[in-house]
Coordinates of N, CA and C in Angstrom, one line a residue:
X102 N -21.0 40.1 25.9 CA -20.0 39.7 24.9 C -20.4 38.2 24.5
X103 N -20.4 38.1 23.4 CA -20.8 36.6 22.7 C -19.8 35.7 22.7
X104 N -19.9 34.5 22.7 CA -19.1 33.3 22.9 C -19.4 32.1 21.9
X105 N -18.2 31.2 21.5 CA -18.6 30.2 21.1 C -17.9 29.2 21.5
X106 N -18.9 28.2 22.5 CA -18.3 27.2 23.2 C -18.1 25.8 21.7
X107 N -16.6 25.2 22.1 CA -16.6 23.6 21.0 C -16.4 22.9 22.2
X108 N -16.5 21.4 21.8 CA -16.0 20.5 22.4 C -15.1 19.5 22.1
X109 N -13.8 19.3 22.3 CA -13.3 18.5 22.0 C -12.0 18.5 22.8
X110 N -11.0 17.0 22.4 CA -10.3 16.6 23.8 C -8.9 16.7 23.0
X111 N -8.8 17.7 22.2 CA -7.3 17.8 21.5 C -7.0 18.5 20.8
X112 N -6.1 20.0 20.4 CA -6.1 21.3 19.4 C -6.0 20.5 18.3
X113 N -6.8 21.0 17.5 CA -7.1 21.1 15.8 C -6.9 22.0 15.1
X114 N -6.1 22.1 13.7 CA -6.1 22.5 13.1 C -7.0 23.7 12.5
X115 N -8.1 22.9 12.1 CA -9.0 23.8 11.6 C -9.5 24.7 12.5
X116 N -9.8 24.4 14.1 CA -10.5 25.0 15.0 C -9.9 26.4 15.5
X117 N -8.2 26.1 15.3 CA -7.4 27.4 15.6 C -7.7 28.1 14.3
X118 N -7.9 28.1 13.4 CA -7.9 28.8 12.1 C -9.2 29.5 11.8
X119 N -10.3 28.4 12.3 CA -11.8 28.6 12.5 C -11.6 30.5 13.8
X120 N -11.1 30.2 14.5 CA -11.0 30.8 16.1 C -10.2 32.3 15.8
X121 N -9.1 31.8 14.7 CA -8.6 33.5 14.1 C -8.9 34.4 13.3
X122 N -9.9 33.5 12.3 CA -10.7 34.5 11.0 C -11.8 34.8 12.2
X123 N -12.8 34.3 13.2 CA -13.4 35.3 14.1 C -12.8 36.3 14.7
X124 N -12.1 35.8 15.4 CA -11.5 37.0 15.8 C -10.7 38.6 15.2
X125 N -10.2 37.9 14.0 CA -9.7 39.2 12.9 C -11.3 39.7 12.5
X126 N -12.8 39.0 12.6 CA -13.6 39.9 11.7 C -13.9 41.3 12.4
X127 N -14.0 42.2 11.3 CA -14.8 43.4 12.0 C -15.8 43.7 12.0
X128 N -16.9 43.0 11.9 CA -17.7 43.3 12.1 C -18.8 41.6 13.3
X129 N -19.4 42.5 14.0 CA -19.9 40.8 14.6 C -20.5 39.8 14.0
X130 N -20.2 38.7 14.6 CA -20.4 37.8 13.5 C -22.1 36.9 14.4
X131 N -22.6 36.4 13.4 CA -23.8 35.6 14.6 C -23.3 33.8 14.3
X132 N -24.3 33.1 15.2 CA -23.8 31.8 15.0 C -23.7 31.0 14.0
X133 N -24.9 31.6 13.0 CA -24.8 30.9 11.8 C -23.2 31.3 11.0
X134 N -23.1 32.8 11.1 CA -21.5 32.6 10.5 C -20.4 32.2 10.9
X135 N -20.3 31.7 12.5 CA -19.2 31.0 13.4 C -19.3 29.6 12.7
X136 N -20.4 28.9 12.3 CA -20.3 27.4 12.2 C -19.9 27.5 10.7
X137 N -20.1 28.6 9.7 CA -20.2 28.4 8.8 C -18.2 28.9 8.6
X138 N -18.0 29.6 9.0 CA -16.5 29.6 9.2 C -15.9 28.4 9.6
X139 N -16.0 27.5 10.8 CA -15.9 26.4 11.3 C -15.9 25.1 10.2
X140 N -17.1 25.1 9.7 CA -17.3 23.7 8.9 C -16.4 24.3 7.4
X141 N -16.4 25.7 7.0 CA -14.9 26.0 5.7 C -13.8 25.7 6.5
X142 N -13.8 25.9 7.5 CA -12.3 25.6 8.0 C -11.6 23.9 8.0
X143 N -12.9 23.2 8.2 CA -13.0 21.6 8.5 C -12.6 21.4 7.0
X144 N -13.2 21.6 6.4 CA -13.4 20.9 4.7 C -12.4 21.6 4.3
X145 N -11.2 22.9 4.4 CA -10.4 23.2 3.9 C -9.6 22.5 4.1
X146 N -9.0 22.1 6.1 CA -8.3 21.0 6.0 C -7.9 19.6 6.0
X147 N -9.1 18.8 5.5 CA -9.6 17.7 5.1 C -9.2 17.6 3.7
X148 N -9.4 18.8 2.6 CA -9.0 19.1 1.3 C -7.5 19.0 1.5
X149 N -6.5 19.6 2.7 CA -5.2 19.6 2.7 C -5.0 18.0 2.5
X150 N -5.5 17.5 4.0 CA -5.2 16.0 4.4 C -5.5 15.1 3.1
X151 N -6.1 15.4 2.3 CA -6.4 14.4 1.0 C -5.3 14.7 -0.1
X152 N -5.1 15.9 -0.2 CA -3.8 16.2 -1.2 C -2.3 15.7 -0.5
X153 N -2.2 15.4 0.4 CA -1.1 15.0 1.2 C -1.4 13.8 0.7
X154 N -2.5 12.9 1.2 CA -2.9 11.5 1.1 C -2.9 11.0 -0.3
X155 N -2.9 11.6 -1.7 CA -2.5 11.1 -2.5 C -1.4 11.6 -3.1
X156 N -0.9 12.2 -2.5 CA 0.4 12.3 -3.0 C 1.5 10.9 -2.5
X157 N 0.9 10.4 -1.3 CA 1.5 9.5 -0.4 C 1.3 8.1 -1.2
X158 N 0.1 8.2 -1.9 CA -0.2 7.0 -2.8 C 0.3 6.6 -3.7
X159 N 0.5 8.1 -4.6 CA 1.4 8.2 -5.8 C 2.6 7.6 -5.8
X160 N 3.5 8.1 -4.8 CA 5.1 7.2 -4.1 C 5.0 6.3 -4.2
X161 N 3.6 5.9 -3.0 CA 3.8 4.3 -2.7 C 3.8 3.4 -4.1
X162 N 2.7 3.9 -5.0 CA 2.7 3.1 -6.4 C 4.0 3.3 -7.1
X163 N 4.1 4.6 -7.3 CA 6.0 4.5 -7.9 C 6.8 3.7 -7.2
X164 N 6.8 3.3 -6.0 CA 7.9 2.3 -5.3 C 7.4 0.6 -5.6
X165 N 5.8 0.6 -5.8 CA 5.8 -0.8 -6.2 C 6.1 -1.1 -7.5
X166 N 5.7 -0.4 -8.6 CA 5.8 -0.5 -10.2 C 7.0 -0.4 -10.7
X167 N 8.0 0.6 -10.0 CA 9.4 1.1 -10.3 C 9.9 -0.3 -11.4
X168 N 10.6 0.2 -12.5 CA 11.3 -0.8 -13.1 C 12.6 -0.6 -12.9
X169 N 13.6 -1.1 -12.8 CA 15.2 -0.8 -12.3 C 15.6 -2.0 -11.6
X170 N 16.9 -1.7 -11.6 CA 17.9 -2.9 -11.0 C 17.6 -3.3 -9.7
X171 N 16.9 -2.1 -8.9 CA 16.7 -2.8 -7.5 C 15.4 -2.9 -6.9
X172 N 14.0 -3.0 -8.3 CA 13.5 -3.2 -8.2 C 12.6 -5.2 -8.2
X173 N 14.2 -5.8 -8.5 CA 13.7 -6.7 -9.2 C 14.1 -7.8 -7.5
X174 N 13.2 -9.0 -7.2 CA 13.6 -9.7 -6.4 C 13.5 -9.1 -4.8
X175 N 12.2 -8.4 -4.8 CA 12.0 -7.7 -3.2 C 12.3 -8.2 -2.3
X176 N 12.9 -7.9 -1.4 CA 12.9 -8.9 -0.4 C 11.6 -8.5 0.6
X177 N 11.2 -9.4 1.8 CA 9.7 -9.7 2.6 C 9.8 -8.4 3.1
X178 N 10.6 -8.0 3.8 CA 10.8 -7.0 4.7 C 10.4 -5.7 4.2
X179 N 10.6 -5.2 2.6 CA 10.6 -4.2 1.7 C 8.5 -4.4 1.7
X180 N 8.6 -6.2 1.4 CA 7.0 -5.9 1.0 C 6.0 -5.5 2.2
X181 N 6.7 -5.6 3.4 CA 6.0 -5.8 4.5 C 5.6 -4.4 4.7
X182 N 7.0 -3.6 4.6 CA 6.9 -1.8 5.0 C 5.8 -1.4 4.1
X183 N 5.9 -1.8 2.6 CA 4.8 -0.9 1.9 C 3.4 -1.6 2.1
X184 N 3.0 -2.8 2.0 CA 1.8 -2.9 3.1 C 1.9 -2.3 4.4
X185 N 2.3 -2.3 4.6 CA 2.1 -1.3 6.3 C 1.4 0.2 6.0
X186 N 2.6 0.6 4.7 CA 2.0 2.1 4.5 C 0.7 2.1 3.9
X187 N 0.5 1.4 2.9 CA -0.9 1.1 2.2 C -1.9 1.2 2.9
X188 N -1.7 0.2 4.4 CA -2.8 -0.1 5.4 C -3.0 1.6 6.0
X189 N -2.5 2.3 6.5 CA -1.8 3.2 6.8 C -2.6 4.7 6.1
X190 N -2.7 4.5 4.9 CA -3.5 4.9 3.6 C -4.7 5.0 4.0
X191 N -4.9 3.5 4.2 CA -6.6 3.2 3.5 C -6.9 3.6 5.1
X192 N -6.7 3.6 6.1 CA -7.2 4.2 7.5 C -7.2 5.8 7.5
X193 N -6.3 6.6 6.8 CA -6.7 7.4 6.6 C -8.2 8.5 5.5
X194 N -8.1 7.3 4.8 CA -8.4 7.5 3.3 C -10.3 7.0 4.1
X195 N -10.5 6.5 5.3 CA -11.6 5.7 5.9 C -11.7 7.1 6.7
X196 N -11.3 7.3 7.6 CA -11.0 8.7 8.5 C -11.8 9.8 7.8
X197 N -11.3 10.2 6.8 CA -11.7 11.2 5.7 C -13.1 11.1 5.8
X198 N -13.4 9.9 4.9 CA -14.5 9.4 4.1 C -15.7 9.3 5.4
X199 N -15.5 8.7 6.5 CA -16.4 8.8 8.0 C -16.4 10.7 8.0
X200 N -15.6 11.3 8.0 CA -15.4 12.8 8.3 C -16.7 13.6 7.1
X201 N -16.2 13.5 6.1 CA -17.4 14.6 4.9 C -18.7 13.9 5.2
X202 N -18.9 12.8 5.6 CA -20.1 12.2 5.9 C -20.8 12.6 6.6
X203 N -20.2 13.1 7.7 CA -20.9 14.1 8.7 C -21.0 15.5 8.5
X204 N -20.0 15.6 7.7 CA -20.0 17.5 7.5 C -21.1 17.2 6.5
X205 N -21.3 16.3 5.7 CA -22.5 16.7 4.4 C -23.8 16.1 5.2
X206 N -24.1 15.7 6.3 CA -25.6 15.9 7.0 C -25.3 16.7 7.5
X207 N -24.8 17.3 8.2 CA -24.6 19.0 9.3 C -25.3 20.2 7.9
X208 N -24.3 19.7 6.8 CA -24.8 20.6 5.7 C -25.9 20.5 5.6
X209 N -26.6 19.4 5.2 CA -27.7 19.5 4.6 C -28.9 19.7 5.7
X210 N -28.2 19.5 7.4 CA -29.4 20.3 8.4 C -29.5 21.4 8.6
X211 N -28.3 22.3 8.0 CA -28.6 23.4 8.0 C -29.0 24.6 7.3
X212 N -29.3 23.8 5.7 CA -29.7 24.7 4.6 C -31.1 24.0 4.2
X213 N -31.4 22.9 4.9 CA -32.8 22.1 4.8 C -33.5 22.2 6.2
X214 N -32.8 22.0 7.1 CA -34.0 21.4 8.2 C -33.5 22.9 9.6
X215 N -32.9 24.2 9.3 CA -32.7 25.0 10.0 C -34.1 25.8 10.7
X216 N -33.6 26.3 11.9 CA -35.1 26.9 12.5 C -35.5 28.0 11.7
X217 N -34.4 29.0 11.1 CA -34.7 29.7 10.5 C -34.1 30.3 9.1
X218 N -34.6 30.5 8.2 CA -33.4 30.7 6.5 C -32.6 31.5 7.1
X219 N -31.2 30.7 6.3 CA -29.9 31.3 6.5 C -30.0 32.5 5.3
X220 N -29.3 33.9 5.9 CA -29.2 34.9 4.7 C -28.5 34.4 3.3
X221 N -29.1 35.0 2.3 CA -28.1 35.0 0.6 C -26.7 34.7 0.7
X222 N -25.7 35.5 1.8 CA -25.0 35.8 1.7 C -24.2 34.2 1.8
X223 N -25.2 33.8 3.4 CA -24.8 32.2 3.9 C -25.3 30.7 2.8
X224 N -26.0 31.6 2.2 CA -26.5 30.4 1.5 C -25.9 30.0 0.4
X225 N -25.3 31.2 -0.2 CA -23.8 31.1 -1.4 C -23.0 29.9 -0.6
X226 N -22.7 30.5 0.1 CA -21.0 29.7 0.8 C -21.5 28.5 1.3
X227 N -22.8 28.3 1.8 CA -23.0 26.6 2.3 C -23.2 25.6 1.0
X228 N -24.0 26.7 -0.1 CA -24.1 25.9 -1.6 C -22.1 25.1 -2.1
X229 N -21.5 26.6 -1.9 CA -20.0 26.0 -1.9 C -19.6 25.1 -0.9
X230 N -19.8 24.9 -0.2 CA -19.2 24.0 0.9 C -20.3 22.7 0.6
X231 N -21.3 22.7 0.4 CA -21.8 21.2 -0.1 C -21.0 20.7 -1.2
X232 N -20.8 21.9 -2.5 CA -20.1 20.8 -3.6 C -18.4 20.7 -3.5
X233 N -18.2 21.5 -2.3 CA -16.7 20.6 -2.0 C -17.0 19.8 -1.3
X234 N -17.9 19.5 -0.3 CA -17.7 18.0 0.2 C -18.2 17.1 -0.9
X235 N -18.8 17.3 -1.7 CA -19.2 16.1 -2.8 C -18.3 16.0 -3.8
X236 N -17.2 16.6 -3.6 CA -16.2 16.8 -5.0 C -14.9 16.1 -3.9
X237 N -14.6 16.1 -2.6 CA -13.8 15.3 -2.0 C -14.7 14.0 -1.4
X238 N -15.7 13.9 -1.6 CA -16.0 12.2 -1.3 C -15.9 11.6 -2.5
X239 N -16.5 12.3 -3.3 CA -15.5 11.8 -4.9 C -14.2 10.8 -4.8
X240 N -13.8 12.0 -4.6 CA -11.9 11.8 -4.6 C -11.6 11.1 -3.5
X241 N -11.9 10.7 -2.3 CA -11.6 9.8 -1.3 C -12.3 8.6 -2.1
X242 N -13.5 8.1 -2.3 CA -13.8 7.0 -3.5 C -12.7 6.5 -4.2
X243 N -12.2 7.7 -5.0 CA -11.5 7.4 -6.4 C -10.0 6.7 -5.4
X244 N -9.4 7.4 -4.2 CA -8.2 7.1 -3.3 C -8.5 5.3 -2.5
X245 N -9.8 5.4 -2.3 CA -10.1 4.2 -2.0 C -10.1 2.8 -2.4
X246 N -10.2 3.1 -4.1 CA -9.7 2.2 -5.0 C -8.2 2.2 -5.0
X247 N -7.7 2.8 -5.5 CA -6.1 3.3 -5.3 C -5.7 1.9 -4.3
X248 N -6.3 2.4 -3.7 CA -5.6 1.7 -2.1 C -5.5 0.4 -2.2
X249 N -6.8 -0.1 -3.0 CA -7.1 -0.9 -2.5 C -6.7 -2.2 -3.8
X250 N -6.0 -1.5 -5.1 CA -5.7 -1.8 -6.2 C -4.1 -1.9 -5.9
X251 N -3.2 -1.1 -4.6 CA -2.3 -1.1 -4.5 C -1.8 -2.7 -3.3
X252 N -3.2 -2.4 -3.1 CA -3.1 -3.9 -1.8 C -2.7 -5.1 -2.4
X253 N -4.1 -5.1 -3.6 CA -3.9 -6.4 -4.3 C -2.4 -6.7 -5.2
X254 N -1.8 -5.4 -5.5 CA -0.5 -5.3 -6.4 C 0.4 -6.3 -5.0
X255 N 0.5 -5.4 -3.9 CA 1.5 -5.6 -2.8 C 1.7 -7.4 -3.1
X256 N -0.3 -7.8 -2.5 CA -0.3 -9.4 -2.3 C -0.1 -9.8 -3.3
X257 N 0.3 -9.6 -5.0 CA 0.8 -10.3 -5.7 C 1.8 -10.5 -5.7
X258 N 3.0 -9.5 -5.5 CA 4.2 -9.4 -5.4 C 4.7 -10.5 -4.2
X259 N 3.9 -10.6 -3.2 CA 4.2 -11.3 -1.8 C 3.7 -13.3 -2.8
X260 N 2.8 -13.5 -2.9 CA 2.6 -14.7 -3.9 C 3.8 -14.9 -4.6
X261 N 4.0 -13.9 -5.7 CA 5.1 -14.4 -6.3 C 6.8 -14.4 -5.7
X262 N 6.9 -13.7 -4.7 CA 8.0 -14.3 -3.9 C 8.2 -15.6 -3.3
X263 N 6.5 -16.1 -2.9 CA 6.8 -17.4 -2.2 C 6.5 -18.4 -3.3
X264 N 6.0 -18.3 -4.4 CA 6.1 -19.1 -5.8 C 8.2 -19.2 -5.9
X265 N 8.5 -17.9 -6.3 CA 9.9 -18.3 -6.1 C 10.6 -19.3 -5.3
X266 N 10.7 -18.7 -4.2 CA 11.1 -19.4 -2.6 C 10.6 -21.2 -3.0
X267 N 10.1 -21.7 -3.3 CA 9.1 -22.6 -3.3 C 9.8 -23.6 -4.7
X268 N 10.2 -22.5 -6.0 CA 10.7 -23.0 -7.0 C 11.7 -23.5 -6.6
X269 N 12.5 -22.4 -6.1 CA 14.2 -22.9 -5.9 C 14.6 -23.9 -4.7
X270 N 13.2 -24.1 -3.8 CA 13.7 -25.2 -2.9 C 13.3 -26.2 -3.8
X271 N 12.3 -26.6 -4.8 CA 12.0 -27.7 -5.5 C 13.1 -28.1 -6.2
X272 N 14.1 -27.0 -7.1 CA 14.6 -27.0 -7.7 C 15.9 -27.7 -7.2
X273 N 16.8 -27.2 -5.8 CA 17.4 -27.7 -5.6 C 17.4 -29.3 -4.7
X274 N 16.2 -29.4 -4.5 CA 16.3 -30.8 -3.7 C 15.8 -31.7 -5.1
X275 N 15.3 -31.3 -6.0 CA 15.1 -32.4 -7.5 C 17.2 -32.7 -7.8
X276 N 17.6 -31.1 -7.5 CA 19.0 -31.6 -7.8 C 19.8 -32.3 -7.4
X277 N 19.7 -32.7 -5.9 CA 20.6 -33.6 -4.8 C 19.7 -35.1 -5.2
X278 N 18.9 -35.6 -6.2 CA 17.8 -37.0 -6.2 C 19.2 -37.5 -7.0
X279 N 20.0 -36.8 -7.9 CA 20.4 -37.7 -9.1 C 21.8 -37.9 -8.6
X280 N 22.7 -36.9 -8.0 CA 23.7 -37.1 -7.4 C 23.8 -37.9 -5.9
X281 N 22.9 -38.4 -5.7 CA 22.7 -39.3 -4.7 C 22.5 -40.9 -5.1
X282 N 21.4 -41.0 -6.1 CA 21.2 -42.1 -6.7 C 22.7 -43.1 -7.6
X283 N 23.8 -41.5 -7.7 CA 25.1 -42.3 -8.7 C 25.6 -42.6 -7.5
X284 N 25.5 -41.7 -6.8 CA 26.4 -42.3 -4.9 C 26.1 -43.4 -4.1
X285 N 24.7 -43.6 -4.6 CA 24.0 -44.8 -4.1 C 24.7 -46.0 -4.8
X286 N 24.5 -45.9 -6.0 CA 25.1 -47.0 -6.7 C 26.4 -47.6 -6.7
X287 N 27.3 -46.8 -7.1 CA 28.7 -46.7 -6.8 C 29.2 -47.1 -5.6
X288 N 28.2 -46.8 -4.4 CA 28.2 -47.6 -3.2 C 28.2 -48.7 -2.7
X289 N 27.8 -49.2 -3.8 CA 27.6 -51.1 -3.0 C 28.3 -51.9 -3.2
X290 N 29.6 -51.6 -3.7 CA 31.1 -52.1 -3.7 C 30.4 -54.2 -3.9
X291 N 29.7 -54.0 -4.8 CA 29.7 -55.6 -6.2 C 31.0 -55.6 -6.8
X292 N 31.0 -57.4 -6.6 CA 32.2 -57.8 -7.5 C 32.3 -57.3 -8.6
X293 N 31.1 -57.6 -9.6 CA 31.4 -57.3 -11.1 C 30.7 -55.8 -11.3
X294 N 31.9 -54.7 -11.2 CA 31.4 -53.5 -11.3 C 32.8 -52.8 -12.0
X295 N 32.9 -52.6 -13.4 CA 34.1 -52.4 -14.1 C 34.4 -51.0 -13.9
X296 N 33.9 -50.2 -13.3 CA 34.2 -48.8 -13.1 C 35.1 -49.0 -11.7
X297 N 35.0 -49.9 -11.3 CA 35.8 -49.9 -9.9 C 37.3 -50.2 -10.5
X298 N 37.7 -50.9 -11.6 CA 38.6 -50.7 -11.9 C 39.6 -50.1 -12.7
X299 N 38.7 -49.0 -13.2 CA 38.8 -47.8 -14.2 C 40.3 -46.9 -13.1
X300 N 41.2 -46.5 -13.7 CA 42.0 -45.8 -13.1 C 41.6 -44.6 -12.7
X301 N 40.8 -44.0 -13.5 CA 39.7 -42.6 -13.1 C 38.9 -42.9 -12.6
X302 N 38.3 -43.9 -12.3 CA 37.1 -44.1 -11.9 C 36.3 -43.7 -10.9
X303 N 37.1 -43.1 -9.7 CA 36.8 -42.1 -8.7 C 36.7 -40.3 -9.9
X304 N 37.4 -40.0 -10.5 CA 37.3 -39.1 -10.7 C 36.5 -39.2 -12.1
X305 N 35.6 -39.9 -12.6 CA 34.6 -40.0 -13.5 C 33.5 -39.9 -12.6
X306 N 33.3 -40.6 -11.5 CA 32.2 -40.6 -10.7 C 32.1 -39.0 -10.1
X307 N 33.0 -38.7 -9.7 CA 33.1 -37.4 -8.9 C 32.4 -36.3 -10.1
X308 N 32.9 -36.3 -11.2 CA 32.4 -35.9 -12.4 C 30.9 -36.0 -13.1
X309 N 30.8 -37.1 -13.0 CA 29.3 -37.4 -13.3 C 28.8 -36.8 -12.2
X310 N 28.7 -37.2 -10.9 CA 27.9 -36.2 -9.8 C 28.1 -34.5 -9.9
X311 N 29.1 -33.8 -9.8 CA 29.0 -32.9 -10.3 C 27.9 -32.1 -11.2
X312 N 27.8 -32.9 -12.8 CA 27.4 -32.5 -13.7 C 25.9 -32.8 -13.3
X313 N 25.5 -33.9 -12.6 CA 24.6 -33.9 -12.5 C 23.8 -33.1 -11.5
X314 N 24.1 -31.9 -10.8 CA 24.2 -30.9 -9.8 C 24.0 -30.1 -10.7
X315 N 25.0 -29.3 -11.3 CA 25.0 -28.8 -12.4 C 23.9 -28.3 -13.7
X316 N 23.8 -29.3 -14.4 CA 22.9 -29.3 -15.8 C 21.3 -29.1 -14.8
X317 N 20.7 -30.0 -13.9 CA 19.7 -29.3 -13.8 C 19.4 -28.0 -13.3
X318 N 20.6 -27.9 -12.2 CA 20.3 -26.3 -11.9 C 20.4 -25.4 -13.3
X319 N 21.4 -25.4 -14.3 CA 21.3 -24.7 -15.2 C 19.8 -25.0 -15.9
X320 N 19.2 -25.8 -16.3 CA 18.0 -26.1 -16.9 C 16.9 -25.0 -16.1
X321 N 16.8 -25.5 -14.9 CA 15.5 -24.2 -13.8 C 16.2 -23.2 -14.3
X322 N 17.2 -22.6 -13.8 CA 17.4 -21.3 -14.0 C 17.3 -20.4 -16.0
X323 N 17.7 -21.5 -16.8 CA 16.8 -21.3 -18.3 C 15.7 -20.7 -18.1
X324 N 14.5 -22.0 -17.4 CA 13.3 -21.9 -17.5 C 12.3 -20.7 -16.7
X325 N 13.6 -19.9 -16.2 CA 12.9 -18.8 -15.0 C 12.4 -19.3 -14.0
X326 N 13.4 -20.0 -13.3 CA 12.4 -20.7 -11.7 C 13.3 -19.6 -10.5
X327 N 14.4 -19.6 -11.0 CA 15.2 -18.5 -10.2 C 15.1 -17.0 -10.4
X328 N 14.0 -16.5 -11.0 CA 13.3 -15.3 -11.5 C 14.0 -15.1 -12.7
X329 N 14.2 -13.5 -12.7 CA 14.8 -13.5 -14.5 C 16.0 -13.8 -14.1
X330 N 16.1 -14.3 -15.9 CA 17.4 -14.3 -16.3 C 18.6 -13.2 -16.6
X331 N 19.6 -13.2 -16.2 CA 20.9 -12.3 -16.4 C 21.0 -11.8 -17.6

């Protein structure tokens, strides 16, 4: 009875799938059609793992680009998760791309450099299984950009949060320079200072400080330093 020994240190998908179309066949199979069942089985679900994997991309880009009320003002923690996934992505999206690499020289040693010609029959189906692995190294390329177009999006989004963060501390410590300087002044209790005997004159100063808190913050936030405007 014939056998086909694999090696490996953990159940696989394809290898159980590979292991049940032999065993359902009726008629015996030789080794060339064990491997060649094997390596359809690989590249079928490799083909799965890549339609999963950009569909995962798709999301991830709809969750960066989203336009909506809660898309505006990310916080770190949001940018952090979707770099995570991105990274996450592109290790998969590398996995893949290391993977057809090897199935397309296995292919090409066995319809080029075999001891003996594979039958018509084998030679159809290896011709198909070369131009799916060349039609998914394709498309892991084309995912690889993706990825890598979604990175650069992430690290803009992360720049322009700390341009923010960066604005509105400028913004408010430019604000406390002018309500300090009237507090300064008003402080040095001089003879000839006619506001000291203004009946308001505590509550004009209190006022002017105020406003002067005030009018700049309103000015940054005109100018979009505190992101959009309301």
């Amino acid at each position: 009875m014939a056998c086909s020994l694999t090696i490996r240190f953990s159940n696989f998908t394809s290898f159980e799938e590979a292991a049940r179309v032999v065993a359902s066949s009726k008629k015996p199979l030789t080794a060339e059609d064990c491997m060649t069942v094997l390596v359809e089985s690989i590249v079928d679900r490799l083909a799965d793992i890549l339609e999963n994997l950009g569909r995962t991309i798709d999301t991830i880009s709809h969750d960066i680009f989203q336009v909506g009320p809660h898309s505006q003002g990310r916080k770190g923690n949001e940018l952090k998760k979707m770099l995570k996934r991105i990274g996450r992505c592109g290790d998969v999206a590398s996995a893949i791309r290391d993977s057809l690499a090897g199935l397309d020289r296995i292919c090409n040693f066995i319809t080029e450099n075999g001891k003996r010609p594979l039958a018509p029959v084998l030679q159809g189906q290896w011709g198909i299984i070369n131009r799916d692995i060349t039609s998914l190294t394709d498309f892991v390329s084309q995912k690889n950009v993706k990825v890598q177009f979604l990175l650069d999006a992430i690290l803009g989004f992360v720049s322009i949060e700390q341009n923010t963060s960066v604005n509105i501390l400028t913004a408010v410590s430019l604000s406390g320079i002018i309500p300090t300087l009237i507090a300064g002044i008003y402080g040095m209790n001089f003879k000839n200072m006619p506001e000291l005997q203004w009946a308001y004159g505590y509550y004009y100063c209190l006022g002017l400080i105020v406003a002067s808190i005030l009018l700049p913050l309103w000015w940054f936030w005109y100018k979009g330093w505190f992101g959009n405007k309301l």
